Amino acid sequence: MNTKKMTLIALMTAIMCILGPVSIPIGPIPISFTNLAIYLAVYLIGTKYATCSYLIYYLLGIFGLPVFSGFQGGFSKAVGPTGGCLIGFFFMAVISGIFIEKFRDSRVMQLVGMILGTIAVYTMATLWFSYVMSKTIVESFFICVAPFIIGDLIKMVIAMKVGSEIMKRVDIVNPKKK
């Protein structure tokens, strides 16, 4: 790994640390912008480095920096009701990243990848919340998934538009040699 790649990982981690804490409380699970930051990271620096960036963000949060939703951090937040989302974001980065990288010319397939990645988050969030909060899967679904579907689709479209535009203008990962 060279200095440029480490810098890009650090930059995307910083963006996650800025967008991640910004949240809208609507119940036990807030609307967060972490997934938007992860999608942008995948577009801009690729699956491997975006996942690495998220890992650094996650560790910063576990070690107490207030980078998780609601400007919170610490191990208790990572194992609390939203812990499933935090773990699911790893899967989201990998799944959406594979689709975004493999289908550079197909917005439909990129969207499919982001949807599948988000389904992984929803699955982890629902199962985790159900266990931690002693709720049924159905109750947890209506708390952890239903309120977020439309907003997450909007975030996917934003990431697709912004990420694609930045990629067209500046190929950060694979610049063309002159």
PDB file of C-alpha atoms in Angstrom:
ATOM      1  CA  MET A   1       0.000   0.000   0.000  1.00  0.00           C
ATOM      2  CA  ASN A   2       1.410   3.358  -0.984  1.00  0.00           C
ATOM      3  CA  THR A   3       0.992   6.823   0.485  1.00  0.00           C
ATOM      4  CA  LYS A   4      -1.702   7.793  -2.024  1.00  0.00           C
ATOM      5  CA  LYS A   5      -3.886   4.806  -1.132  1.00  0.00           C
ATOM      6  CA  MET A   6      -3.428   5.394   2.592  1.00  0.00           C
ATOM      7  CA  THR A   7      -4.370   9.050   2.097  1.00  0.00           C
ATOM      8  CA  LEU A   8      -7.510   8.105   0.155  1.00  0.00           C
ATOM      9  CA  ILE A   9      -8.522   5.634   2.866  1.00  0.00           C
ATOM     10  CA  ALA A  10      -7.964   8.310   5.513  1.00  0.00           C
ATOM     11  CA  LEU A  11      -9.946  10.856   3.493  1.00  0.00           C
ATOM     12  CA  MET A  12     -12.934   8.525   3.092  1.00  0.00           C
ATOM     13  CA  THR A  13     -12.707   7.585   6.778  1.00  0.00           C
ATOM     14  CA  ALA A  14     -12.860  11.289   7.601  1.00  0.00           C
ATOM     15  CA  ILE A  15     -15.949  11.681   5.400  1.00  0.00           C
ATOM     16  CA  MET A  16     -17.561   8.750   7.241  1.00  0.00           C
ATOM     17  CA  CYS A  17     -16.660  10.385  10.551  1.00  0.00           C
ATOM     18  CA  ILE A  18     -18.365  13.583   9.377  1.00  0.00           C
ATOM     19  CA  LEU A  19     -21.503  12.037   7.845  1.00  0.00           C
ATOM     20  CA  GLY A  20     -21.873   9.091  10.256  1.00  0.00           C
ATOM     21  CA  PRO A  21     -22.804  11.052  13.392  1.00  0.00           C
ATOM     22  CA  VAL A  22     -25.302  13.200  11.505  1.00  0.00           C
ATOM     23  CA  SER A  23     -28.590  11.471  12.112  1.00  0.00           C
ATOM     24  CA  ILE A  24     -32.282  12.093  12.400  1.00  0.00           C
ATOM     25  CA  PRO A  25     -33.798  10.395  15.435  1.00  0.00           C
ATOM     26  CA  ILE A  26     -37.067   8.695  14.482  1.00  0.00           C
ATOM     27  CA  GLY A  27     -37.087   5.954  17.101  1.00  0.00           C
ATOM     28  CA  PRO A  28     -34.613   3.430  18.446  1.00  0.00           C
ATOM     29  CA  ILE A  29     -32.869   3.331  15.053  1.00  0.00           C
ATOM     30  CA  PRO A  30     -32.107   6.808  13.638  1.00  0.00           C
ATOM     31  CA  ILE A  31     -31.767   7.803  10.015  1.00  0.00           C
ATOM     32  CA  SER A  32     -28.018   7.859   9.450  1.00  0.00           C
ATOM     33  CA  PHE A  33     -25.844   9.016   6.569  1.00  0.00           C
ATOM     34  CA  THR A  34     -23.153   6.381   7.121  1.00  0.00           C
ATOM     35  CA  ASN A  35     -24.435   4.275   4.236  1.00  0.00           C
ATOM     36  CA  LEU A  36     -24.208   7.270   1.883  1.00  0.00           C
ATOM     37  CA  ALA A  37     -20.564   7.766   2.908  1.00  0.00           C
ATOM     38  CA  ILE A  38     -19.828   4.074   2.331  1.00  0.00           C
ATOM     39  CA  TYR A  39     -21.437   4.085  -1.110  1.00  0.00           C
ATOM     40  CA  LEU A  40     -19.399   7.146  -2.062  1.00  0.00           C
ATOM     41  CA  ALA A  41     -16.237   5.489  -0.745  1.00  0.00           C
ATOM     42  CA  VAL A  42     -16.890   2.425  -2.894  1.00  0.00           C
ATOM     43  CA  TYR A  43     -17.364   4.582  -5.977  1.00  0.00           C
ATOM     44  CA  LEU A  44     -14.288   6.673  -5.314  1.00  0.00           C
ATOM     45  CA  ILE A  45     -11.685   4.287  -3.898  1.00  0.00           C
ATOM     46  CA  GLY A  46     -12.994   0.796  -4.653  1.00  0.00           C
ATOM     47  CA  THR A  47     -14.320  -2.079  -2.590  1.00  0.00           C
ATOM     48  CA  LYS A  48     -11.151  -3.091  -0.788  1.00  0.00           C
ATOM     49  CA  TYR A  49     -10.151   0.381   0.310  1.00  0.00           C
ATOM     50  CA  ALA A  50     -13.717   1.453   1.115  1.00  0.00           C
ATOM     51  CA  THR A  51     -14.094  -1.597   3.354  1.00  0.00           C
ATOM     52  CA  CYS A  52     -10.767  -0.775   4.995  1.00  0.00           C
ATOM     53  CA  SER A  53     -11.945   2.802   5.464  1.00  0.00           C
ATOM     54  CA  TYR A  54     -15.141   1.581   7.113  1.00  0.00           C
ATOM     55  CA  LEU A  55     -13.144  -0.729   9.405  1.00  0.00           C
ATOM     56  CA  ILE A  56     -11.088   2.245  10.606  1.00  0.00           C
ATOM     57  CA  TYR A  57     -14.285   4.264  11.141  1.00  0.00           C
ATOM     58  CA  TYR A  58     -15.833   1.353  13.075  1.00  0.00           C
ATOM     59  CA  LEU A  59     -12.760   0.953  15.276  1.00  0.00           C
ATOM     60  CA  LEU A  60     -12.632   4.694  15.969  1.00  0.00           C
ATOM     61  CA  GLY A  61     -16.240   4.465  17.116  1.00  0.00           C
ATOM     62  CA  ILE A  62     -15.667   1.383  19.253  1.00  0.00           C
ATOM     63  CA  PHE A  63     -12.722   3.097  20.934  1.00  0.00           C
ATOM     64  CA  GLY A  64     -14.991   5.944  21.968  1.00  0.00           C
ATOM     65  CA  LEU A  65     -14.792   8.636  19.312  1.00  0.00           C
ATOM     66  CA  PRO A  66     -18.286  10.061  18.771  1.00  0.00           C
ATOM     67  CA  VAL A  67     -18.514   9.026  15.123  1.00  0.00           C
ATOM     68  CA  PHE A  68     -21.599   6.807  15.287  1.00  0.00           C
ATOM     69  CA  SER A  69     -25.138   8.133  14.844  1.00  0.00           C
ATOM     70  CA  GLY A  70     -26.118  10.854  17.256  1.00  0.00           C
ATOM     71  CA  PHE A  71     -22.455  11.722  17.892  1.00  0.00           C
ATOM     72  CA  GLN A  72     -21.979   8.626  20.035  1.00  0.00           C
ATOM     73  CA  GLY A  73     -19.193   6.114  20.296  1.00  0.00           C
ATOM     74  CA  GLY A  74     -17.923   3.315  22.462  1.00  0.00           C
ATOM     75  CA  PHE A  75     -18.285  -0.433  22.689  1.00  0.00           C
ATOM     76  CA  SER A  76     -21.735  -0.158  24.280  1.00  0.00           C
ATOM     77  CA  LYS A  77     -23.024   1.641  21.166  1.00  0.00           C
ATOM     78  CA  ALA A  78     -21.507  -1.047  18.935  1.00  0.00           C
ATOM     79  CA  VAL A  79     -23.321  -3.823  20.808  1.00  0.00           C
ATOM     80  CA  GLY A  80     -26.512  -1.834  21.440  1.00  0.00           C
ATOM     81  CA  PRO A  81     -29.695  -1.775  19.362  1.00  0.00           C
ATOM     82  CA  THR A  82     -27.949  -0.320  16.298  1.00  0.00           C
ATOM     83  CA  GLY A  83     -25.018  -2.748  16.429  1.00  0.00           C
ATOM     84  CA  GLY A  84     -26.471  -4.875  13.645  1.00  0.00           C
ATOM     85  CA  CYS A  85     -26.423  -1.903  11.289  1.00  0.00           C
ATOM     86  CA  LEU A  86     -22.799  -1.216  12.145  1.00  0.00           C
ATOM     87  CA  ILE A  87     -21.823  -4.816  11.405  1.00  0.00           C
ATOM     88  CA  GLY A  88     -24.031  -4.959   8.319  1.00  0.00           C
ATOM     89  CA  PHE A  89     -22.205  -2.001   6.808  1.00  0.00           C
ATOM     90  CA  PHE A  90     -19.163  -4.263   6.251  1.00  0.00           C
ATOM     91  CA  PHE A  91     -21.273  -6.550   4.081  1.00  0.00           C
ATOM     92  CA  MET A  92     -22.837  -3.580   2.347  1.00  0.00           C
ATOM     93  CA  ALA A  93     -19.438  -2.181   1.387  1.00  0.00           C
ATOM     94  CA  VAL A  94     -18.315  -5.503  -0.068  1.00  0.00           C
ATOM     95  CA  ILE A  95     -21.534  -6.427  -1.877  1.00  0.00           C
ATOM     96  CA  SER A  96     -22.243  -2.997  -3.334  1.00  0.00           C
ATOM     97  CA  GLY A  97     -18.568  -2.555  -4.154  1.00  0.00           C
ATOM     98  CA  ILE A  98     -18.383  -5.756  -6.171  1.00  0.00           C
ATOM     99  CA  PHE A  99     -21.352  -4.667  -8.271  1.00  0.00           C
ATOM    100  CA  ILE A 100     -20.150  -1.077  -8.684  1.00  0.00           C
ATOM    101  CA  GLU A 101     -16.686  -2.223  -9.796  1.00  0.00           C
ATOM    102  CA  LYS A 102     -17.868  -5.082 -12.017  1.00  0.00           C
ATOM    103  CA  PHE A 103     -20.629  -3.111 -13.732  1.00  0.00           C
ATOM    104  CA  ARG A 104     -19.022   0.307 -14.283  1.00  0.00           C
ATOM    105  CA  ASP A 105     -21.246   0.937 -17.297  1.00  0.00           C
ATOM    106  CA  SER A 106     -24.544  -0.303 -15.888  1.00  0.00           C
ATOM    107  CA  ARG A 107     -26.324   1.975 -13.462  1.00  0.00           C
ATOM    108  CA  VAL A 108     -29.058  -0.629 -13.076  1.00  0.00           C
ATOM    109  CA  MET A 109     -26.585  -3.278 -11.887  1.00  0.00           C
ATOM    110  CA  GLN A 110     -24.866  -0.764  -9.607  1.00  0.00           C
ATOM    111  CA  LEU A 111     -28.244  -0.004  -8.050  1.00  0.00           C
ATOM    112  CA  VAL A 112     -28.933  -3.749  -7.720  1.00  0.00           C
ATOM    113  CA  GLY A 113     -25.618  -4.103  -5.868  1.00  0.00           C
ATOM    114  CA  MET A 114     -26.437  -1.260  -3.506  1.00  0.00           C
ATOM    115  CA  ILE A 115     -29.894  -2.714  -2.877  1.00  0.00           C
ATOM    116  CA  LEU A 116     -28.418  -6.153  -2.123  1.00  0.00           C
ATOM    117  CA  GLY A 117     -25.838  -4.560   0.167  1.00  0.00           C
ATOM    118  CA  THR A 118     -28.574  -2.662   1.946  1.00  0.00           C
ATOM    119  CA  ILE A 119     -30.606  -5.857   2.325  1.00  0.00           C
ATOM    120  CA  ALA A 120     -27.575  -7.313   4.124  1.00  0.00           C
ATOM    121  CA  VAL A 121     -27.632  -4.334   6.499  1.00  0.00           C
ATOM    122  CA  TYR A 122     -31.381  -4.684   7.005  1.00  0.00           C
ATOM    123  CA  THR A 123     -30.998  -8.395   7.762  1.00  0.00           C
ATOM    124  CA  MET A 124     -28.225  -7.851  10.314  1.00  0.00           C
ATOM    125  CA  ALA A 125     -30.058  -4.887  11.842  1.00  0.00           C
ATOM    126  CA  THR A 126     -33.323  -6.802  12.201  1.00  0.00           C
ATOM    127  CA  LEU A 127     -31.755  -9.932  13.677  1.00  0.00           C
ATOM    128  CA  TRP A 128     -29.504  -7.970  16.035  1.00  0.00           C
ATOM    129  CA  PHE A 129     -32.261  -5.619  17.185  1.00  0.00           C
ATOM    130  CA  SER A 130     -34.625  -8.548  17.705  1.00  0.00           C
ATOM    131  CA  TYR A 131     -32.090 -10.263  19.948  1.00  0.00           C
ATOM    132  CA  VAL A 132     -30.901  -7.207  21.897  1.00  0.00           C
ATOM    133  CA  MET A 133     -34.347  -5.720  22.416  1.00  0.00           C
ATOM    134  CA  SER A 134     -36.271  -9.015  22.824  1.00  0.00           C
ATOM    135  CA  LYS A 135     -38.605  -8.245  19.930  1.00  0.00           C
ATOM    136  CA  THR A 136     -40.036 -10.516  17.289  1.00  0.00           C
ATOM    137  CA  ILE A 137     -38.524 -10.480  13.814  1.00  0.00           C
ATOM    138  CA  VAL A 138     -41.693  -8.835  12.476  1.00  0.00           C
ATOM    139  CA  GLU A 139     -41.611  -6.094  15.122  1.00  0.00           C
ATOM    140  CA  SER A 140     -37.918  -5.558  14.458  1.00  0.00           C
ATOM    141  CA  PHE A 141     -38.528  -5.374  10.704  1.00  0.00           C
ATOM    142  CA  PHE A 142     -41.009  -2.541  11.178  1.00  0.00           C
ATOM    143  CA  ILE A 143     -38.529  -0.699  13.403  1.00  0.00           C
ATOM    144  CA  CYS A 144     -35.271  -1.430  11.543  1.00  0.00           C
ATOM    145  CA  VAL A 145     -36.286  -1.630   7.890  1.00  0.00           C
ATOM    146  CA  ALA A 146     -39.675  -0.230   6.911  1.00  0.00           C
ATOM    147  CA  PRO A 147     -39.012   3.422   7.880  1.00  0.00           C
ATOM    148  CA  PHE A 148     -35.717   3.493   5.966  1.00  0.00           C
ATOM    149  CA  ILE A 149     -36.441   1.984   2.556  1.00  0.00           C
ATOM    150  CA  ILE A 150     -37.369   5.152   0.662  1.00  0.00           C
ATOM    151  CA  GLY A 151     -34.626   7.269   2.251  1.00  0.00           C
ATOM    152  CA  ASP A 152     -32.010   4.613   1.541  1.00  0.00           C
ATOM    153  CA  LEU A 153     -33.094   4.414  -2.090  1.00  0.00           C
ATOM    154  CA  ILE A 154     -32.687   8.190  -2.322  1.00  0.00           C
ATOM    155  CA  LYS A 155     -29.197   7.913  -0.793  1.00  0.00           C
ATOM    156  CA  MET A 156     -28.314   5.233  -3.372  1.00  0.00           C
ATOM    157  CA  VAL A 157     -29.370   7.497  -6.226  1.00  0.00           C
ATOM    158  CA  ILE A 158     -27.397  10.402  -4.742  1.00  0.00           C
ATOM    159  CA  ALA A 159     -24.306   8.204  -4.377  1.00  0.00           C
ATOM    160  CA  MET A 160     -24.729   6.939  -7.927  1.00  0.00           C
ATOM    161  CA  LYS A 161     -25.019  10.459  -9.352  1.00  0.00           C
ATOM    162  CA  VAL A 162     -22.282  12.072  -7.245  1.00  0.00           C
ATOM    163  CA  GLY A 163     -19.941   9.063  -7.304  1.00  0.00           C
ATOM    164  CA  SER A 164     -20.294   8.606 -11.060  1.00  0.00           C
ATOM    165  CA  GLU A 165     -19.731  12.305 -11.748  1.00  0.00           C
ATOM    166  CA  ILE A 166     -16.605  12.416  -9.615  1.00  0.00           C
ATOM    167  CA  MET A 167     -15.343   9.191 -11.219  1.00  0.00           C
ATOM    168  CA  LYS A 168     -15.860  10.664 -14.694  1.00  0.00           C
ATOM    169  CA  ARG A 169     -13.970  13.819 -13.852  1.00  0.00           C
ATOM    170  CA  VAL A 170     -11.199  12.360 -11.695  1.00  0.00           C
ATOM    171  CA  ASP A 171     -10.273   8.707 -11.686  1.00  0.00           C
ATOM    172  CA  ILE A 172      -8.816   8.642  -8.197  1.00  0.00           C
ATOM    173  CA  VAL A 173      -7.984   4.949  -8.058  1.00  0.00           C
ATOM    174  CA  ASN A 174      -6.692   4.323 -11.594  1.00  0.00           C
ATOM    175  CA  PRO A 175      -5.596   7.633 -13.134  1.00  0.00           C
ATOM    176  CA  LYS A 176      -4.771   7.455 -16.834  1.00  0.00           C
ATOM    177  CA  LYS A 177      -1.116   7.854 -17.562  1.00  0.00           C
ATOM    178  CA  LYS A 178      -0.231  10.574 -20.045  1.00  0.00           C
TER     179      LYS A 178
END
